[in-house]
mmCIF file of C-alpha atoms in Angstrom:
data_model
loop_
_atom_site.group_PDB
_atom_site.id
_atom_site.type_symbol
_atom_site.label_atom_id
_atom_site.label_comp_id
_atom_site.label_asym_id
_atom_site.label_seq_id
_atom_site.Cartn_x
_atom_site.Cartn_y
_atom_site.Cartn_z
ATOM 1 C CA UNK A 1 -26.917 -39.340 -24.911
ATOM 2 C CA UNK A 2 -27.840 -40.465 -21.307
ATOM 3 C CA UNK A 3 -25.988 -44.342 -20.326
ATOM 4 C CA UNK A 4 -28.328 -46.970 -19.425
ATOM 5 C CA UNK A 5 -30.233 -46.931 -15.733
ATOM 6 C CA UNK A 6 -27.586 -49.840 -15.007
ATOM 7 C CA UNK A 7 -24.693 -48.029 -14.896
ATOM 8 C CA UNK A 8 -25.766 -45.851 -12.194
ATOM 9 C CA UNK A 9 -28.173 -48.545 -10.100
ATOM 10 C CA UNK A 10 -25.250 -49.388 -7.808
ATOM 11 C CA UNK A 11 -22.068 -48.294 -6.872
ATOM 12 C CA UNK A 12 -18.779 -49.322 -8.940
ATOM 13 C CA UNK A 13 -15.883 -50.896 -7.386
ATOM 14 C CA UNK A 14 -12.501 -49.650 -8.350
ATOM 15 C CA UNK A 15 -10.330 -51.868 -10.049
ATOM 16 C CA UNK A 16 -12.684 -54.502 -8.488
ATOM 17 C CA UNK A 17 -13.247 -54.869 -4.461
ATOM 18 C CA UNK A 18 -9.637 -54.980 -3.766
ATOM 19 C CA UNK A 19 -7.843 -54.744 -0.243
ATOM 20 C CA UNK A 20 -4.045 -55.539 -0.133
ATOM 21 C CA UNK A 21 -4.167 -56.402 3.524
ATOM 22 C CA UNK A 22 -6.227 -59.302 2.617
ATOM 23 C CA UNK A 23 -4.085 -60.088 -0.139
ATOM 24 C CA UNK A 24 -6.814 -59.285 -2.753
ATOM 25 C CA UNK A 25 -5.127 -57.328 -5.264
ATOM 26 C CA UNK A 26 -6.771 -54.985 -7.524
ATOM 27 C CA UNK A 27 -7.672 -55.372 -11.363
ATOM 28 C CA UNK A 28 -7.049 -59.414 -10.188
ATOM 29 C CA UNK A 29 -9.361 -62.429 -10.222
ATOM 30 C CA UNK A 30 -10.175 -62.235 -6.235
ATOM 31 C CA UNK A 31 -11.057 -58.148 -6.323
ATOM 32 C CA UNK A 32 -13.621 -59.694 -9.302
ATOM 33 C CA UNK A 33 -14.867 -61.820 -7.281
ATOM 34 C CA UNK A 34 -15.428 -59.906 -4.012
ATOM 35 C CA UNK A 35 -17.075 -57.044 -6.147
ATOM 36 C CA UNK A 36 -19.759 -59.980 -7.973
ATOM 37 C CA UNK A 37 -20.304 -61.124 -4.496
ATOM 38 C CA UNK A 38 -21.093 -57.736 -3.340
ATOM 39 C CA UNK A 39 -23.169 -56.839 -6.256
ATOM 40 C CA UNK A 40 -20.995 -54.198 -6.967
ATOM 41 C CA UNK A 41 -20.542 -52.632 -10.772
ATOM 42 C CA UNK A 42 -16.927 -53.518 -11.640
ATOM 43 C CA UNK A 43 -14.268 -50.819 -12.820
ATOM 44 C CA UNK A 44 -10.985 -52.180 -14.558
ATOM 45 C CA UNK A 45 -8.473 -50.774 -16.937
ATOM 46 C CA UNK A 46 -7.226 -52.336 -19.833
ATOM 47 C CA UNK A 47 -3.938 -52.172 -21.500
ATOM 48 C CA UNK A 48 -1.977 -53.718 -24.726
ATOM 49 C CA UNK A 49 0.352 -56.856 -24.902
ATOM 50 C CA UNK A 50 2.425 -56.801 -27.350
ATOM 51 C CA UNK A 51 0.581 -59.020 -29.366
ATOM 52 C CA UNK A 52 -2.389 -57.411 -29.217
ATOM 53 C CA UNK A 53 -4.362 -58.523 -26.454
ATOM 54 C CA UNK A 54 -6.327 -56.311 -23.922
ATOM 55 C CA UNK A 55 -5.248 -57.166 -20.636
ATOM 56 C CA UNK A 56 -6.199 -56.352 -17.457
ATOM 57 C CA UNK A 57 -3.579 -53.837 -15.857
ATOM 58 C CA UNK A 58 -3.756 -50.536 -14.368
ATOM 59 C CA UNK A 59 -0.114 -49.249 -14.903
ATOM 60 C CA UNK A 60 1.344 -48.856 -18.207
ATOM 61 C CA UNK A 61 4.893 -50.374 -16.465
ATOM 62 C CA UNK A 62 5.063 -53.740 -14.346
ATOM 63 C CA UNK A 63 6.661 -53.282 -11.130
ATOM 64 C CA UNK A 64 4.473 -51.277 -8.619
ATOM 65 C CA UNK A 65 2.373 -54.621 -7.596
ATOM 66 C CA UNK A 66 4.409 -57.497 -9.615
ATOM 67 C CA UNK A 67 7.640 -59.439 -8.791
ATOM 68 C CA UNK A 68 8.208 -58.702 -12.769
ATOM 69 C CA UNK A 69 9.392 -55.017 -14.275
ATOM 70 C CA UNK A 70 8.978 -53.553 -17.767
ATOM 71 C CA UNK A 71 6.576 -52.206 -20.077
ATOM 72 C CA UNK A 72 3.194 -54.101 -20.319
ATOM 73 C CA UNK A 73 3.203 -53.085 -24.216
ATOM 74 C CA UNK A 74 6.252 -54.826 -24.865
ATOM 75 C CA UNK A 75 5.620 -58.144 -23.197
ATOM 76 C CA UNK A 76 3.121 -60.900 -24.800
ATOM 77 C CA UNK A 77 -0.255 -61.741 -23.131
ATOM 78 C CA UNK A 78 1.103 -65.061 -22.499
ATOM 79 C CA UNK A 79 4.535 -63.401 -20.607
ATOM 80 C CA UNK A 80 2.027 -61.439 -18.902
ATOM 81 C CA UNK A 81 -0.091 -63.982 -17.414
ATOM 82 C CA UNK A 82 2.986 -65.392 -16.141
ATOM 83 C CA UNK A 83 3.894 -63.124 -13.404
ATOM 84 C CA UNK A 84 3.324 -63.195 -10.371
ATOM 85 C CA UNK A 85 1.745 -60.421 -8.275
ATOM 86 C CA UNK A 86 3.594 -59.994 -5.113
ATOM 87 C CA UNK A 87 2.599 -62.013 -1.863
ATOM 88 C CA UNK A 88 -0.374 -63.308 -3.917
ATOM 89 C CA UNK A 89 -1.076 -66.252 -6.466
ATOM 90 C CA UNK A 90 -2.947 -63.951 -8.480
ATOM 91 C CA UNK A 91 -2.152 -63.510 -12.327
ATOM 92 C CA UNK A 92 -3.263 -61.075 -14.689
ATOM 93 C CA UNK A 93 -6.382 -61.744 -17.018
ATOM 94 C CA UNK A 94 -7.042 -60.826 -20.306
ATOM 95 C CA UNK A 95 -10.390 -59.331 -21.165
ATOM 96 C CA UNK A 96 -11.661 -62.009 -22.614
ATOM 97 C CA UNK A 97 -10.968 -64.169 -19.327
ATOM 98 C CA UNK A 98 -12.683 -61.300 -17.018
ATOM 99 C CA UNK A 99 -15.818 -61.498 -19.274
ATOM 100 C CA UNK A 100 -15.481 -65.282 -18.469
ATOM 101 C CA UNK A 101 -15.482 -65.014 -15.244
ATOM 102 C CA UNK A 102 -18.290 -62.231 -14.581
ATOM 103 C CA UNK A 103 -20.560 -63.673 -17.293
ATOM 104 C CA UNK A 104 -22.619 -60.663 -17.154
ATOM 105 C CA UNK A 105 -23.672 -60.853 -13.608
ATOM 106 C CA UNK A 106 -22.691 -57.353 -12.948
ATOM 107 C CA UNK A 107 -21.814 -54.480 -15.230
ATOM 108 C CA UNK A 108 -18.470 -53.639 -15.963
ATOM 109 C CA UNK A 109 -16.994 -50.234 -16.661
ATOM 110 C CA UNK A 110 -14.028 -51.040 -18.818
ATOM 111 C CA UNK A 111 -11.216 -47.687 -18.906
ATOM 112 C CA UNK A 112 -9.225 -48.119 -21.768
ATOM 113 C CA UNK A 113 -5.355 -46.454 -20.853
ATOM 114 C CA UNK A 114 -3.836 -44.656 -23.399
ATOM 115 C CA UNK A 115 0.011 -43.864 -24.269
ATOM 116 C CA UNK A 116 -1.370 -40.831 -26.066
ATOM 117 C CA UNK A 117 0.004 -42.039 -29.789
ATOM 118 C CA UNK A 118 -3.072 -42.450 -31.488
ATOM 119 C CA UNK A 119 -2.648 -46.223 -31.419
ATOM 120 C CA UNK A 120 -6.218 -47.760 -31.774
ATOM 121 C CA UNK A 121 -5.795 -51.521 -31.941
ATOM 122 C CA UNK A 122 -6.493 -51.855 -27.948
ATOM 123 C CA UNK A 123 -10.040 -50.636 -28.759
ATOM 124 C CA UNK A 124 -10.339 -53.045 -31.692
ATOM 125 C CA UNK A 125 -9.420 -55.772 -29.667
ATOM 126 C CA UNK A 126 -11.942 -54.746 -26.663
ATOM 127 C CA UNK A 127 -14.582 -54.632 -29.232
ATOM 128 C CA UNK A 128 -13.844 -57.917 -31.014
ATOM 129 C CA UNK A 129 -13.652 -59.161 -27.648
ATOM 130 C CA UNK A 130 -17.037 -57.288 -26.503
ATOM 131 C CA UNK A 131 -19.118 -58.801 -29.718
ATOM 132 C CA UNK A 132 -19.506 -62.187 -28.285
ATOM 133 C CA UNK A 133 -20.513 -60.694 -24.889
ATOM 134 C CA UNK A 134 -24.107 -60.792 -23.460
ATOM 135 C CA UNK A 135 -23.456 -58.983 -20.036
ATOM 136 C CA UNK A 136 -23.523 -54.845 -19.883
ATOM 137 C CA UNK A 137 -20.473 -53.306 -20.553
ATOM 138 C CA UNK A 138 -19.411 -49.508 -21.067
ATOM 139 C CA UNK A 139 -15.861 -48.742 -22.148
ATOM 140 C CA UNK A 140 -14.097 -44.979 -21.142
ATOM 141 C CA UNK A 141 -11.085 -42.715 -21.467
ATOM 142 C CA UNK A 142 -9.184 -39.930 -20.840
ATOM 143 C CA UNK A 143 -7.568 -40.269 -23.634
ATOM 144 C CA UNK A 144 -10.033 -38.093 -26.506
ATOM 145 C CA UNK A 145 -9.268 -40.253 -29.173
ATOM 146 C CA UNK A 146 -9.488 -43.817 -27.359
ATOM 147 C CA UNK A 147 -13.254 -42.640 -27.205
ATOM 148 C CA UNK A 148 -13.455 -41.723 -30.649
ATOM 149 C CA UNK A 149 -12.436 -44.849 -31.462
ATOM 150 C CA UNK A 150 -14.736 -46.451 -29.127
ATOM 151 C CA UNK A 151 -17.947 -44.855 -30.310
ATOM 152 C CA UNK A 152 -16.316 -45.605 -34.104
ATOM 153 C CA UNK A 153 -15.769 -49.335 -33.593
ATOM 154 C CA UNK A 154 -17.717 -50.218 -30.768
ATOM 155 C CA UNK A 155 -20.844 -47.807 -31.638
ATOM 156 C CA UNK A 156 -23.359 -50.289 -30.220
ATOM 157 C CA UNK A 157 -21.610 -50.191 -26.290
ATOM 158 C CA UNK A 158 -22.069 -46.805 -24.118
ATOM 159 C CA UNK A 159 -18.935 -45.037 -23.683
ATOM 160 C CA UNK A 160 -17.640 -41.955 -21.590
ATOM 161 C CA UNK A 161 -14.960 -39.590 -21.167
ATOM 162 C CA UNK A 162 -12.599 -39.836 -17.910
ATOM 163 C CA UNK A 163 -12.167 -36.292 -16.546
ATOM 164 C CA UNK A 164 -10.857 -33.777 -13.846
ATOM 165 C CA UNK A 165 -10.704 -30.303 -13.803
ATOM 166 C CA UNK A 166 -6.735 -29.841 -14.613
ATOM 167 C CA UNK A 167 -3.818 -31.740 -15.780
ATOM 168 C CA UNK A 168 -1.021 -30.076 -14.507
ATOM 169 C CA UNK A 169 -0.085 -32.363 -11.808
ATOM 170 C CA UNK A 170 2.444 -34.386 -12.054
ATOM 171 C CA UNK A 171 0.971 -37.682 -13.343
ATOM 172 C CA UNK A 172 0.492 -36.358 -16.812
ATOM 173 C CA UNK A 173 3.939 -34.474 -17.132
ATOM 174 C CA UNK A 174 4.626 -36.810 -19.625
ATOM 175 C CA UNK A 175 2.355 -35.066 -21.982
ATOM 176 C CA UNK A 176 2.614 -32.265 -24.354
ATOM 177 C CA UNK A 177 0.456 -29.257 -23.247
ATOM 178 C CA UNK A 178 -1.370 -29.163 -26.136
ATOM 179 C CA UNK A 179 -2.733 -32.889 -25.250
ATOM 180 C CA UNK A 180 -3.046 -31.920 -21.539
ATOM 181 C CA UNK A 181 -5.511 -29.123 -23.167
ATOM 182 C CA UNK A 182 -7.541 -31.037 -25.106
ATOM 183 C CA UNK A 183 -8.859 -33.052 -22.290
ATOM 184 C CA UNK A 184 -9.817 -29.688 -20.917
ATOM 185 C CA UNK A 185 -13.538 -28.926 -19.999
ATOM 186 C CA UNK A 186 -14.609 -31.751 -22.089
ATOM 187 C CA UNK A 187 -14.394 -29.916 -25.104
ATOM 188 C CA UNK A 188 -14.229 -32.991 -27.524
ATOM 189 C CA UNK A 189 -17.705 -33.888 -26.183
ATOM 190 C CA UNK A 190 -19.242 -32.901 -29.584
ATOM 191 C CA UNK A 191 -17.027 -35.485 -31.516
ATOM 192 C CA UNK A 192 -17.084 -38.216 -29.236
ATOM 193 C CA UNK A 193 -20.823 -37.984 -28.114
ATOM 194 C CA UNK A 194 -20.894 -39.675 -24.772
ATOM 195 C CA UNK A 195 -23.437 -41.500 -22.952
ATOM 196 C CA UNK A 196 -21.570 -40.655 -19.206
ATOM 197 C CA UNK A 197 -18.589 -38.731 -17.827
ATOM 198 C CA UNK A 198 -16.609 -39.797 -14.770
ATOM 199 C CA UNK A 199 -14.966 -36.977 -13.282
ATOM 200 C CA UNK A 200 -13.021 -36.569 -10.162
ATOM 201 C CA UNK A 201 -14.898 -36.528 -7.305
ATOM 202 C CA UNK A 202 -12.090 -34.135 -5.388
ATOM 203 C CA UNK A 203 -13.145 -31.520 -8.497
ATOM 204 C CA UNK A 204 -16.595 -31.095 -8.660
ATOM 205 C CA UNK A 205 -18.619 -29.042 -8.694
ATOM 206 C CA UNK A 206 -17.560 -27.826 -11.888
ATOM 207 C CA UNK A 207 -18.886 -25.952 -15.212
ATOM 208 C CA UNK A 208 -18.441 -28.586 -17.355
ATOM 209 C CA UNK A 209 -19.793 -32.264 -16.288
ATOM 210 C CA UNK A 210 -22.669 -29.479 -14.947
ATOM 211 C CA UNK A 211 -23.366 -29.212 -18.368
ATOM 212 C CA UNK A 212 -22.781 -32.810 -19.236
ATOM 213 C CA UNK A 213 -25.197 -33.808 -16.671
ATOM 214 C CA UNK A 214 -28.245 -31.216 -17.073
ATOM 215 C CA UNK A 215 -28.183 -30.080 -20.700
ATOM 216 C CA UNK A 216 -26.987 -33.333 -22.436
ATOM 217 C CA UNK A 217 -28.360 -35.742 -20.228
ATOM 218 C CA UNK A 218 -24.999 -37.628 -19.703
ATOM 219 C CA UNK A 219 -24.914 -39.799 -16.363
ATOM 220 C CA UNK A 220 -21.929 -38.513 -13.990
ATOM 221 C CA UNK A 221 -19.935 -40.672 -12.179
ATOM 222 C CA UNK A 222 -17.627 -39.297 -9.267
ATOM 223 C CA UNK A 223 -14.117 -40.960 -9.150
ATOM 224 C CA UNK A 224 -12.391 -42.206 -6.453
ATOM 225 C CA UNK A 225 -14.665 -41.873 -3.753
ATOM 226 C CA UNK A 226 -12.632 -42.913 -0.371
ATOM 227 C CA UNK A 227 -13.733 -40.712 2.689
ATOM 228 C CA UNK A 228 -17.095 -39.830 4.069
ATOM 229 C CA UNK A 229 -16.569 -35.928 2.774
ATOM 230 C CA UNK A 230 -15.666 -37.303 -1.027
ATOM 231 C CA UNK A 231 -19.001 -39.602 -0.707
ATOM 232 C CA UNK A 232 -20.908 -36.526 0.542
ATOM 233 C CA UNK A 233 -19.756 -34.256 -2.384
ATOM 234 C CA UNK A 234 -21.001 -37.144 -4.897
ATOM 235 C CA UNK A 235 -24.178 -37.846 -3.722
ATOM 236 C CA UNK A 236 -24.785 -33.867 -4.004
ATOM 237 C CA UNK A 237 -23.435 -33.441 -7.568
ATOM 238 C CA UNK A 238 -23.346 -37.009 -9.245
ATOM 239 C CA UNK A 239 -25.410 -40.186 -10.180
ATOM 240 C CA UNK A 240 -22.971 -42.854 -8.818
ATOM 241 C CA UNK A 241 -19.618 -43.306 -7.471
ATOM 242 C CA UNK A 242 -16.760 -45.081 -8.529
ATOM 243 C CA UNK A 243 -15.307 -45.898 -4.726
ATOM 244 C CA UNK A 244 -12.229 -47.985 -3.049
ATOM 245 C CA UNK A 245 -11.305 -48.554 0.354
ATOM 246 C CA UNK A 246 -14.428 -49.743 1.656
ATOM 247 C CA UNK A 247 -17.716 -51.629 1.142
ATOM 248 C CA UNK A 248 -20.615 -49.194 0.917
#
C-alpha cells in the first residue's frame, strides 16, 4: 500500500512556497509558482463552492487572508474568484485552474477539508476534475470518510490519511468526541487502505504511523516542518516533509 517514489523524492511546500512579507500568499497562484520554480512537491487544500466546485482555500470561512467574509460553502466559485486577497492581486483558483497552471511539472498533494457531514460531492468533483489530468497527484484527509470516498471514486490516485496524535485542542472543538475518536491512532486504516500518512511532525514518534510505515509499507510524511529541531525529528522518523517558512 506504499505511494509512489515521487511523493517522497523532494520536499512538499505547504500551501505552495508562500511568504506574506513578499506578498506571496499561500494556496494562491504566486506560492504555485515559487514552489514549480523551486522544484518543490506542492501541498494545497481544497474546499466546496456552493455550486460545486473544488476550490483552492485553506479555511472553511473567508476573512483571515481576504478583504471578503463568510462561508466558502455558501458562496459560488465565480463569487469566490472575485475577492480579493488582502494587499495582493491574487485570486483564488479552482482545481481545475491549479492543474492548469502546474501541468504536471511537479506533484501535487491535494488535502481535501472536511465539515465532518458526510458530504462527498467535493471528492467527486476532485476526481472528475483529476480524470483529465496527466501530472501526479495524491489526494488526503483527516476527515475518515473524505478518504473513503477518495479510494471509492478516485481508486486509481494514491491517497492518505492526515493525522496527529490527539484532537483535543482547540481547533477541532467543533467536533463531537466520538468523531475526534475516530481519527484516533489511525484506526480506519483497514477501510480506507492508504498508500501514505502525513502526521504531525511535533507528534512523532508515535505507535501508530510506526506501524503505518514498517508493517504496511505506507510512506510518512511529517507536517509542518518550520524549525531546524522539527526538520531533525523528520528526517529521523519520516520519508519527507511537508515544510513552510523557508526554502530547504
Amino acid at each position: 500500500m506504499r505511494a509512489p517514489d515521487w511523493l517522497t523524492a523532494r520536499p512538499v511546500a505547504h500551501r505552495g512556497l508562500h511568504d506574506i512579507s513578499r506578498g506571496i500568499v499561500e494556496n494562491m497562484p504566486g506560492a504555485v509558482q515559487a514552489a514549480i520554480a523551486g522544484n518543490f512537491a506542492i501541498e494545497v487544500d481544497i474546499q466546496l463552492s456552493s455550486d460545486g466546485e473544488a476550490m483552492i482555500h485553506h479555511d472553511h470561512a473567508l476573512g483571515r487572508l481576504t478583504e471578503a467574509a463568510g462561508e466558502v460553502v455558501e458562496k459560488t466559485a465565480a463569487e469566490l474568484k472575485a475577492i480579493r486577497f488582502k494587499d495582493t492581486d491574487e485570486r483564488m483558483m479552482s482545481l481545475s485552474d491549479l492543474c492548469t497552471m502546474v501541468a504536471g511539472r511537479v506533484p501535487l498533494v491535494i488535502e481535501v477539508k472536511s465539515h465532518f457531514g458526510g458530504d462527498r460531492k467535493l471528492v467527486k468533483r476532485m476526481a472528475e476534475v483529476l480524470a483529465s489530468y496527466a501530472g501526479p497527484a495524491v489526494g488526503m484527509s483527516f476527515d475518515p470518510d473524505q478518504v473513503l470516498a477518495l479510494r471509492e471514486l478516485l481508486p486509481s490516485r494514491p491517497r492518505g490519511i492526515v493525522a496527529q496524535r490527539s484532537y483535543e485542542d482547540e481547533y477541532w472543538a467543533y467536533l463531537t468526541q466520538a468523531q475526534r475518536d475516530s481519527m484516533l491512532y489511525l484506526r480506519h486504516g483497514f477501510q480506507t487502505q492508504p498508500h501514505f500518512v502525513a502526521f504531525k511532525v511535533d507528534h512523532l514518534p508515535a505507535p501508530a504511523p510506526w506501524i503505518a510505515r514498517n508493517v504496511f509499507g505506507c510512506a510518512l510524511l511529517g507536517w509542518t516542518v518550520r524549525t531546524p529541531e522539527q526538520r531533525t525529528r523528520v528526517r529521523q522518523y519520516a520519508d519527507q516533509m511537508i515544510f513552510e517558512g523557508f526554502v530547504p
